[in-house]
């Protein structure tokens, strides 16, 4: 397309946008399982829209121009740190988990590079095979090697294998709390202990778990140790735009102390435009996601997050037992968290065909390498029976897979 010769009236632009959205995922009715974290709370939805409208134009690049954004950012970071037993002033708000991870890897790299002979081999990071691709992306971007450690029989990272993959150039060890594909929390104390022995950094990817596990713990569910209470953990990522239920564009990256955070900052004084500084990767930063994170947190409060965590757990129980009861299907591993895979127990059932049959019934179940993936939000509690009935029927009627690949994300 080229620019229209003259602009359209605003109404016509909105109409055209609405028409374009007709083919987009219908996430409001519990039929999608990733990308959107739906509480089903219409008041929260409207609040997010009102906040987006109010802060649509603001730019967090210069905090002295928008002190409201600076203060909200600090408060969201402090709240995240309080949940995870970290330092209130040792973190930053970023655009998402990927940027938080990029910053954590950068800090680890810079700590490791301190006083190191730069002509040596590149630094490396060792991450579980199940760790998010954002680590591969960060390593690639930062010019360091990424090594993926195999998983043990329980699908958590095999720490003994990890130990054989580290060397004097290892800058960072990673554990997930939990990993996305199987919803398993790695053995964080063991990974952090290994990092401590090596004198390297240790990042816990709690992008998914950061805003849900603390509430599950308070509700009395078993949560294995993953946060700053574990000695040796030097940074954590926790996304507010996932189980913090704010609209997209808000994650927190937290460091053990403020000295490490300072290594994340970029300051440049060689520019005619003036002294330039940014706390993370972006330059200009949208104000709306910062305000949305603050608004979601204050609207829900601790009681709201506890109630939603309870809904998610109930949905998790119901989906888990329902899927296990369907002959021919089994959940992969023993997930700690409502982001999990299920697959076929035998070769006579084509799990891709099951996904196709679910597509035909209007469900969007994600395909993975080894099966199908569900990530549950509070609103899924309202579709349990319908989903399980359709899944049982899809298994009975499944043919050969139409061959849709397992993809997550994409480029155009
Ligand atoms: C979502 C996710 C990320 C990346 O976060 P984005 O917000 O998509 O950039 C990293 N790790 C895990 C475990 C995730 O689920």
Coordinates of C-alpha atoms and ligand atoms in Angstrom, one line a residue:
X1 CA 0.0 0.0 0.0
X2 CA 1.0 3.6 -0.4
X3 CA -0.1 6.5 1.6
X4 CA -3.6 7.7 0.6
X5 CA -3.3 10.9 -1.4
X6 CA -5.4 12.7 1.2
X7 CA -6.3 11.6 4.6
X8 CA -9.6 9.8 5.5
X9 CA -12.1 11.2 8.0
X10 CA -11.5 9.8 11.5
X11 CA -14.8 7.9 11.4
X12 CA -13.8 6.1 8.2
X13 CA -10.4 5.2 9.7
X14 CA -12.1 3.6 12.7
X15 CA -14.6 1.8 10.5
X16 CA -11.8 0.4 8.4
X17 CA -9.9 -0.7 11.6
X18 CA -13.0 -2.5 12.9
X19 CA -13.5 -4.3 9.7
X20 CA -9.8 -5.5 9.8
X21 CA -10.3 -6.9 13.3
X22 CA -13.0 -9.3 12.1
X23 CA -10.5 -12.1 11.6
X24 CA -8.6 -11.6 14.9
X25 CA -8.7 -14.1 17.7
X26 CA -11.8 -14.1 19.8
X27 CA -10.2 -14.1 23.3
X28 CA -13.1 -12.8 25.2
X29 CA -15.0 -16.1 25.3
X30 CA -12.2 -18.3 26.7
X31 CA -11.4 -19.9 23.4
X32 CA -7.8 -18.8 23.2
X33 CA -5.1 -20.0 25.6
X34 CA -2.1 -17.8 25.1
X35 CA -1.3 -14.2 24.3
X36 CA -4.2 -12.7 26.3
X37 CA -4.7 -13.2 30.1
X38 CA -8.4 -12.7 30.5
X39 CA -9.9 -12.2 34.0
X40 CA -13.4 -11.9 32.6
X41 CA -13.8 -8.7 34.7
X42 CA -15.4 -6.2 32.4
X43 CA -14.7 -3.4 34.8
X44 CA -11.0 -4.1 34.6
X45 CA -11.2 -4.3 30.8
X46 CA -12.9 -0.8 30.7
X47 CA -10.4 0.5 33.2
X48 CA -7.5 -0.6 30.9
X49 CA -9.2 1.2 28.0
X50 CA -9.7 4.4 30.0
X51 CA -6.1 4.4 31.1
X52 CA -4.9 3.8 27.6
X53 CA -6.9 6.7 26.3
X54 CA -5.6 9.0 29.1
X55 CA -2.0 8.1 28.6
X56 CA -2.0 7.6 24.8
X57 CA 0.3 10.5 24.1
X58 CA 2.8 10.5 27.1
X59 CA 6.4 9.6 26.8
X60 CA 8.4 8.1 29.7
X61 CA 11.7 8.9 28.0
X62 CA 12.2 12.0 30.1
X63 CA 10.9 11.4 33.6
X64 CA 11.2 15.1 34.6
X65 CA 8.6 15.9 31.9
X66 CA 6.2 13.2 33.1
X67 CA 6.9 12.7 36.9
X68 CA 3.6 10.8 37.1
X69 CA 5.0 8.0 34.9
X70 CA 8.3 8.0 36.9
X71 CA 6.4 7.6 40.1
X72 CA 4.1 4.9 38.8
X73 CA 7.0 3.0 37.3
X74 CA 8.8 3.0 40.7
X75 CA 5.7 1.8 42.5
X76 CA 5.0 -1.0 40.1
X77 CA 8.7 -2.1 40.4
X78 CA 8.5 -1.9 44.2
X79 CA 5.3 -4.0 44.2
X80 CA 6.8 -6.6 42.0
X81 CA 10.0 -6.6 44.2
X82 CA 7.8 -7.0 47.3
X83 CA 6.1 -10.0 45.9
X84 CA 9.4 -11.6 45.1
X85 CA 11.3 -10.6 48.2
X86 CA 13.6 -8.2 46.3
X87 CA 14.9 -4.7 46.8
X88 CA 12.2 -2.1 46.0
X89 CA 14.6 0.2 44.1
X90 CA 16.7 -2.3 42.3
X91 CA 14.5 -2.9 39.2
X92 CA 13.0 -1.4 36.1
X93 CA 9.8 -1.5 34.1
X94 CA 10.3 -2.8 30.5
X95 CA 8.1 -3.4 27.5
X96 CA 7.8 -7.1 28.1
X97 CA 9.6 -10.3 29.2
X98 CA 11.9 -10.3 26.2
X99 CA 13.3 -6.8 27.1
X100 CA 13.5 -7.8 30.8
X101 CA 15.5 -10.9 29.8
X102 CA 17.7 -8.9 27.4
X103 CA 18.6 -6.5 30.3
X104 CA 19.3 -9.4 32.7
X105 CA 21.6 -11.0 30.2
X106 CA 23.3 -7.7 29.5
X107 CA 23.9 -7.1 33.2
X108 CA 25.3 -10.6 33.7
X109 CA 27.6 -10.1 30.6
X110 CA 28.9 -6.8 31.9
X111 CA 29.5 -8.2 35.4
X112 CA 31.4 -11.1 33.9
X113 CA 33.3 -8.8 31.4
X114 CA 34.6 -6.7 34.3
X115 CA 38.4 -6.9 34.2
X116 CA 38.4 -9.7 31.7
X117 CA 40.8 -10.0 28.8
X118 CA 38.5 -9.0 25.8
X119 CA 40.6 -11.1 23.4
X120 CA 39.4 -14.3 25.1
X121 CA 36.6 -16.5 23.7
X122 CA 33.1 -15.0 23.9
X123 CA 31.2 -15.3 27.1
X124 CA 28.4 -17.8 27.3
X125 CA 25.1 -18.4 29.2
X126 CA 23.7 -21.8 30.1
X127 CA 19.9 -22.1 30.0
X128 CA 17.5 -25.0 30.2
X129 CA 16.3 -26.4 26.9
X130 CA 12.8 -25.3 28.0
X131 CA 13.8 -21.7 28.6
X132 CA 12.1 -19.0 26.6
X133 CA 13.7 -18.1 23.2
X134 CA 14.2 -14.6 24.5
X135 CA 17.5 -16.0 26.0
X136 CA 18.7 -17.1 22.6
X137 CA 17.7 -13.7 21.2
X138 CA 19.5 -11.8 24.0
X139 CA 22.6 -13.9 23.6
X140 CA 22.6 -13.4 19.9
X141 CA 22.0 -9.7 20.2
X142 CA 24.8 -9.3 22.9
X143 CA 27.4 -11.3 21.0
X144 CA 27.6 -14.2 23.5
X145 CA 27.0 -17.9 23.1
X146 CA 23.9 -19.7 24.4
X147 CA 24.2 -23.3 25.5
X148 CA 20.9 -25.2 26.1
X149 CA 21.1 -27.8 28.9
X150 CA 19.0 -31.0 28.6
X151 CA 16.0 -31.7 30.8
X152 CA 15.9 -34.5 33.3
X153 CA 13.2 -37.2 33.3
X154 CA 10.9 -34.8 35.2
X155 CA 11.4 -32.2 32.4
X156 CA 13.1 -29.8 34.8
X157 CA 16.6 -28.8 33.8
X158 CA 19.2 -31.5 34.5
X159 CA 21.5 -29.5 36.9
X160 CA 24.2 -32.2 36.7
X161 CA 24.2 -31.8 32.9
X162 CA 24.3 -28.1 33.3
X163 CA 27.4 -28.4 35.5
X164 CA 29.2 -30.2 32.7
X165 CA 28.4 -27.4 30.2
X166 CA 29.8 -24.5 32.2
X167 CA 33.3 -23.1 32.0
X168 CA 35.5 -20.1 32.9
X169 CA 33.6 -18.1 30.3
X170 CA 30.1 -18.7 31.7
X171 CA 28.5 -15.4 32.6
X172 CA 25.0 -16.6 33.6
X173 CA 22.9 -19.6 34.6
X174 CA 19.2 -19.6 34.0
X175 CA 16.2 -21.3 35.6
X176 CA 12.5 -20.9 34.8
X177 CA 9.7 -20.4 37.3
X178 CA 8.0 -21.9 35.4
X179 CA 9.0 -22.7 31.8
X180 CA 6.2 -22.0 29.3
X181 CA 6.0 -25.3 27.5
X182 CA 5.5 -27.6 30.5
X183 CA 4.7 -25.3 33.4
X184 CA 7.5 -26.7 35.5
X185 CA 9.6 -24.8 38.0
X186 CA 13.2 -25.7 37.6
X187 CA 15.3 -26.6 40.7
X188 CA 16.2 -22.9 41.4
X189 CA 18.2 -23.6 44.6
X190 CA 20.4 -26.1 42.8
X191 CA 21.0 -23.8 39.8
X192 CA 21.7 -20.8 42.0
X193 CA 24.0 -22.9 44.1
X194 CA 26.0 -23.9 41.0
X195 CA 26.1 -20.3 39.9
X196 CA 27.4 -19.4 43.4
X197 CA 30.1 -21.9 43.2
X198 CA 31.2 -20.6 39.8
X199 CA 30.8 -17.0 40.9
X200 CA 28.5 -16.2 38.0
X201 CA 25.1 -14.5 37.8
X202 CA 21.8 -16.5 38.1
X203 CA 18.6 -15.3 36.5
X204 CA 15.2 -16.8 37.3
X205 CA 12.7 -16.3 34.5
X206 CA 9.5 -15.7 36.4
X207 CA 7.9 -13.9 33.5
X208 CA 4.9 -16.2 33.9
X209 CA 5.1 -17.0 37.5
X210 CA 6.2 -13.7 39.0
X211 CA 2.6 -12.4 39.4
X212 CA 0.9 -15.7 40.1
X213 CA 3.2 -17.9 42.2
X214 CA 3.3 -15.5 45.2
X215 CA -0.5 -15.6 45.4
X216 CA -0.7 -19.4 45.0
X217 CA 1.8 -19.6 47.9
X218 CA -0.4 -17.4 50.1
X219 CA -3.4 -19.6 49.2
X220 CA -1.4 -22.6 50.6
X221 CA -0.5 -24.3 47.3
X222 CA 2.9 -25.9 47.1
X223 CA 5.3 -23.5 45.4
X224 CA 9.0 -24.6 45.2
X225 CA 11.5 -21.8 46.0
X226 CA 12.2 -19.5 43.1
X227 CA 12.6 -15.9 44.2
X228 CA 15.2 -13.7 46.0
X229 CA 14.8 -15.8 49.1
X230 CA 17.0 -18.3 47.3
X231 CA 20.6 -17.3 47.9
X232 CA 22.6 -16.8 44.6
X233 CA 19.6 -15.6 42.5
X234 CA 20.9 -12.3 41.1
X235 CA 18.0 -11.3 38.9
X236 CA 14.4 -12.1 38.2
X237 CA 11.9 -11.2 35.4
X238 CA 8.2 -10.9 36.1
X239 CA 5.7 -9.8 33.6
X240 CA 2.8 -7.5 34.7
X241 CA 1.1 -7.9 31.3
X242 CA 0.7 -11.7 32.0
X243 CA -0.8 -12.7 35.4
X244 CA -0.6 -9.1 36.6
X245 CA -3.5 -8.6 34.2
X246 CA -2.5 -5.3 32.7
X247 CA -2.6 -4.6 29.0
X248 CA 0.5 -5.4 26.9
X249 CA 3.8 -3.6 27.3
X250 CA 4.7 -4.1 31.0
X251 CA 7.2 -6.3 32.6
X252 CA 9.6 -5.9 35.5
X253 CA 13.3 -6.9 35.7
X254 CA 14.6 -7.0 39.2
X255 CA 18.2 -7.2 40.4
X256 CA 19.6 -8.4 43.7
X257 CA 20.9 -4.9 44.4
X258 CA 20.9 -1.4 42.9
X259 CA 24.6 -1.7 41.9
X260 CA 23.6 -4.4 39.4
X261 CA 20.6 -2.3 38.2
X262 CA 23.0 0.5 37.4
X263 CA 24.8 -1.7 34.9
X264 CA 21.6 -1.9 33.0
X265 CA 21.4 1.9 32.5
X266 CA 22.8 3.5 29.4
X267 CA 24.3 7.0 29.7
X268 CA 25.8 8.9 26.8
X269 CA 27.3 12.4 27.0
X270 CA 28.9 12.7 23.6
X271 CA 25.8 14.1 21.8
X272 CA 25.0 17.6 20.9
X273 CA 21.4 16.9 22.0
X274 CA 22.5 16.7 25.6
X275 CA 23.2 14.0 28.1
X276 CA 21.1 11.0 27.1
X277 CA 20.1 8.2 29.5
X278 CA 17.8 5.2 29.4
X279 CA 17.0 2.6 32.1
X280 CA 16.5 -0.3 29.6
X281 CA 16.5 -1.0 25.8
X282 CA 14.0 1.4 24.6
X283 CA 14.3 5.2 23.9
X284 CA 10.9 6.8 23.7
X285 CA 8.5 4.8 25.9
X286 CA 4.7 4.7 25.8
X287 CA 3.1 6.0 28.9
X288 CA 0.0 3.9 28.7
X289 CA 1.5 0.5 29.6
X290 CA 3.1 2.0 32.7
X291 CA -0.1 3.6 33.8
X292 CA -2.0 0.4 33.0
X293 CA 0.3 -1.7 35.1
X294 CA -0.2 0.7 38.0
X295 CA -3.9 0.8 37.5
X296 CA -4.4 -3.0 37.3
X297 CA -2.3 -3.4 40.5
X298 CA -4.3 -0.8 42.4
X299 CA -7.7 -1.9 41.0
X300 CA -7.2 -5.6 42.0
X301 CA -5.1 -5.2 45.1
X302 CA -4.0 -8.2 47.1
X303 CA -7.5 -9.5 47.5
X304 CA -8.2 -9.3 43.8
X305 CA -5.0 -11.2 42.9
X306 CA -5.8 -13.9 45.5
X307 CA -9.3 -14.3 44.1
X308 CA -8.0 -14.6 40.6
X309 CA -5.2 -17.0 41.6
X310 CA -7.9 -19.2 43.2
X311 CA -10.0 -19.1 40.0
X312 CA -6.9 -20.0 37.9
X313 CA -6.1 -22.9 40.2
X314 CA -9.6 -24.2 40.1
X315 CA -9.5 -24.1 36.3
X316 CA -6.2 -25.9 36.4
X317 CA -7.5 -28.7 38.6
X318 CA -10.6 -29.1 36.4
X319 CA -8.7 -29.1 33.1
X320 CA -6.0 -31.4 34.4
X321 CA -8.4 -34.0 35.8
X322 CA -10.7 -33.7 32.8
X323 CA -7.9 -34.2 30.2
X324 CA -6.4 -37.1 32.2
X325 CA -9.9 -38.8 32.2
X326 CA -10.1 -38.7 28.3
X327 CA -8.8 -42.0 27.0
X328 CA -5.9 -41.6 24.6
X329 CA -4.7 -38.3 26.2
X330 CA -2.1 -37.6 28.9
X331 CA -0.6 -34.5 30.5
X332 CA 3.1 -34.2 29.9
X333 CA 5.0 -34.3 33.2
X334 CA 3.5 -33.1 36.4
X335 CA 3.0 -29.4 35.9
X336 CA 3.4 -26.9 38.8
X337 CA 1.6 -24.2 36.9
X338 CA -1.4 -23.8 34.6
X339 CA 0.7 -23.5 31.4
X340 CA 1.1 -27.1 30.3
X341 CA 1.2 -29.6 27.5
X342 CA -0.9 -32.7 26.8
X343 CA -0.3 -35.3 24.1
X344 CA -1.5 -38.7 22.8
X345 CA -0.7 -41.8 24.8
X346 CA -0.4 -44.0 21.7
X347 CA 0.5 -43.8 18.0
X348 CA -3.1 -44.4 16.9
X349 CA -4.1 -40.9 17.8
X350 CA -2.7 -38.0 15.8
X351 CA -2.6 -35.1 18.2
X352 CA -2.4 -32.6 15.3
X353 CA -5.7 -34.0 14.1
X354 CA -7.1 -33.4 17.6
X355 CA -5.9 -29.7 17.3
X356 CA -7.6 -29.5 13.9
X357 CA -10.8 -30.8 15.2
X358 CA -10.7 -28.3 18.1
X359 CA -10.0 -25.5 15.6
X360 CA -13.2 -26.6 13.7
X361 CA -15.1 -26.2 17.0
X362 CA -13.8 -22.7 17.5
X363 CA -11.0 -23.4 20.0
X364 CA -7.5 -22.1 19.6
X365 CA -5.3 -24.7 21.3
X366 CA -1.6 -24.0 20.7
X367 CA 0.5 -26.7 19.0
X368 CA 4.0 -27.5 20.5
X369 CA 6.7 -29.9 19.3
X370 CA 5.4 -32.7 21.6
X371 CA 1.7 -32.1 21.9
X372 CA -0.9 -29.4 22.5
X373 CA -0.5 -26.5 25.0
X374 CA -2.9 -24.8 27.3
X375 CA -2.3 -21.7 29.4
X376 CA -5.2 -20.9 31.7
X377 CA -6.6 -17.5 32.7
X378 CA -9.3 -17.0 35.3
X379 CA -12.0 -16.7 32.7
X380 CA -11.3 -20.3 31.5
X381 CA -13.1 -21.5 34.7
X382 CA -16.3 -20.6 32.8
X383 CA -15.6 -22.9 29.8
X384 CA -14.3 -26.1 31.5
X385 CA -17.3 -28.3 30.7
X386 CA -17.7 -27.1 27.2
X387 CA -14.0 -27.5 26.5
X388 CA -13.7 -31.0 27.9
X389 CA -16.8 -32.2 26.0
X390 CA -15.4 -30.8 22.8
X391 CA -12.0 -32.2 23.4
X392 CA -13.4 -35.7 24.1
X393 CA -15.4 -35.4 20.8
X394 CA -12.4 -34.2 19.0
X395 CA -10.3 -37.2 20.2
X396 CA -13.1 -39.6 19.0
X397 CA -13.4 -37.9 15.6
X398 CA -9.8 -37.0 15.0
X399 CA -8.4 -37.8 11.6
X400 CA -4.9 -37.3 10.3
X401 CA -3.3 -33.9 11.0
X402 CA -3.8 -31.3 8.3
X403 CA -0.2 -30.5 9.1
X404 CA -0.3 -27.0 10.7
X405 CA 3.1 -26.5 12.2
X406 CA 3.9 -25.8 15.9
X407 CA 4.6 -22.1 15.8
X408 CA 4.7 -19.4 18.4
X409 CA 5.2 -15.8 17.1
X410 CA 6.1 -15.0 13.6
X411 CA 7.4 -12.3 11.2
X412 CA 5.9 -10.7 8.2
Ligands
LIG1 C1 6.1 -14.7 27.9 C2 7.4 -15.2 28.4 C3 8.6 -14.6 28.1 C4 8.7 -13.4 27.2 O1 7.9 -12.4 27.5 P1 7.3 -11.4 26.4 O2 6.4 -10.5 27.2 O3 6.5 -12.2 25.4 O4 8.4 -10.7 25.7 C5 9.7 -15.1 28.7 N1 9.7 -16.2 29.5 C6 8.5 -16.9 29.7 C7 8.5 -18.1 30.6 C8 7.3 -16.4 29.2 O5 6.2 -17.1 29.3

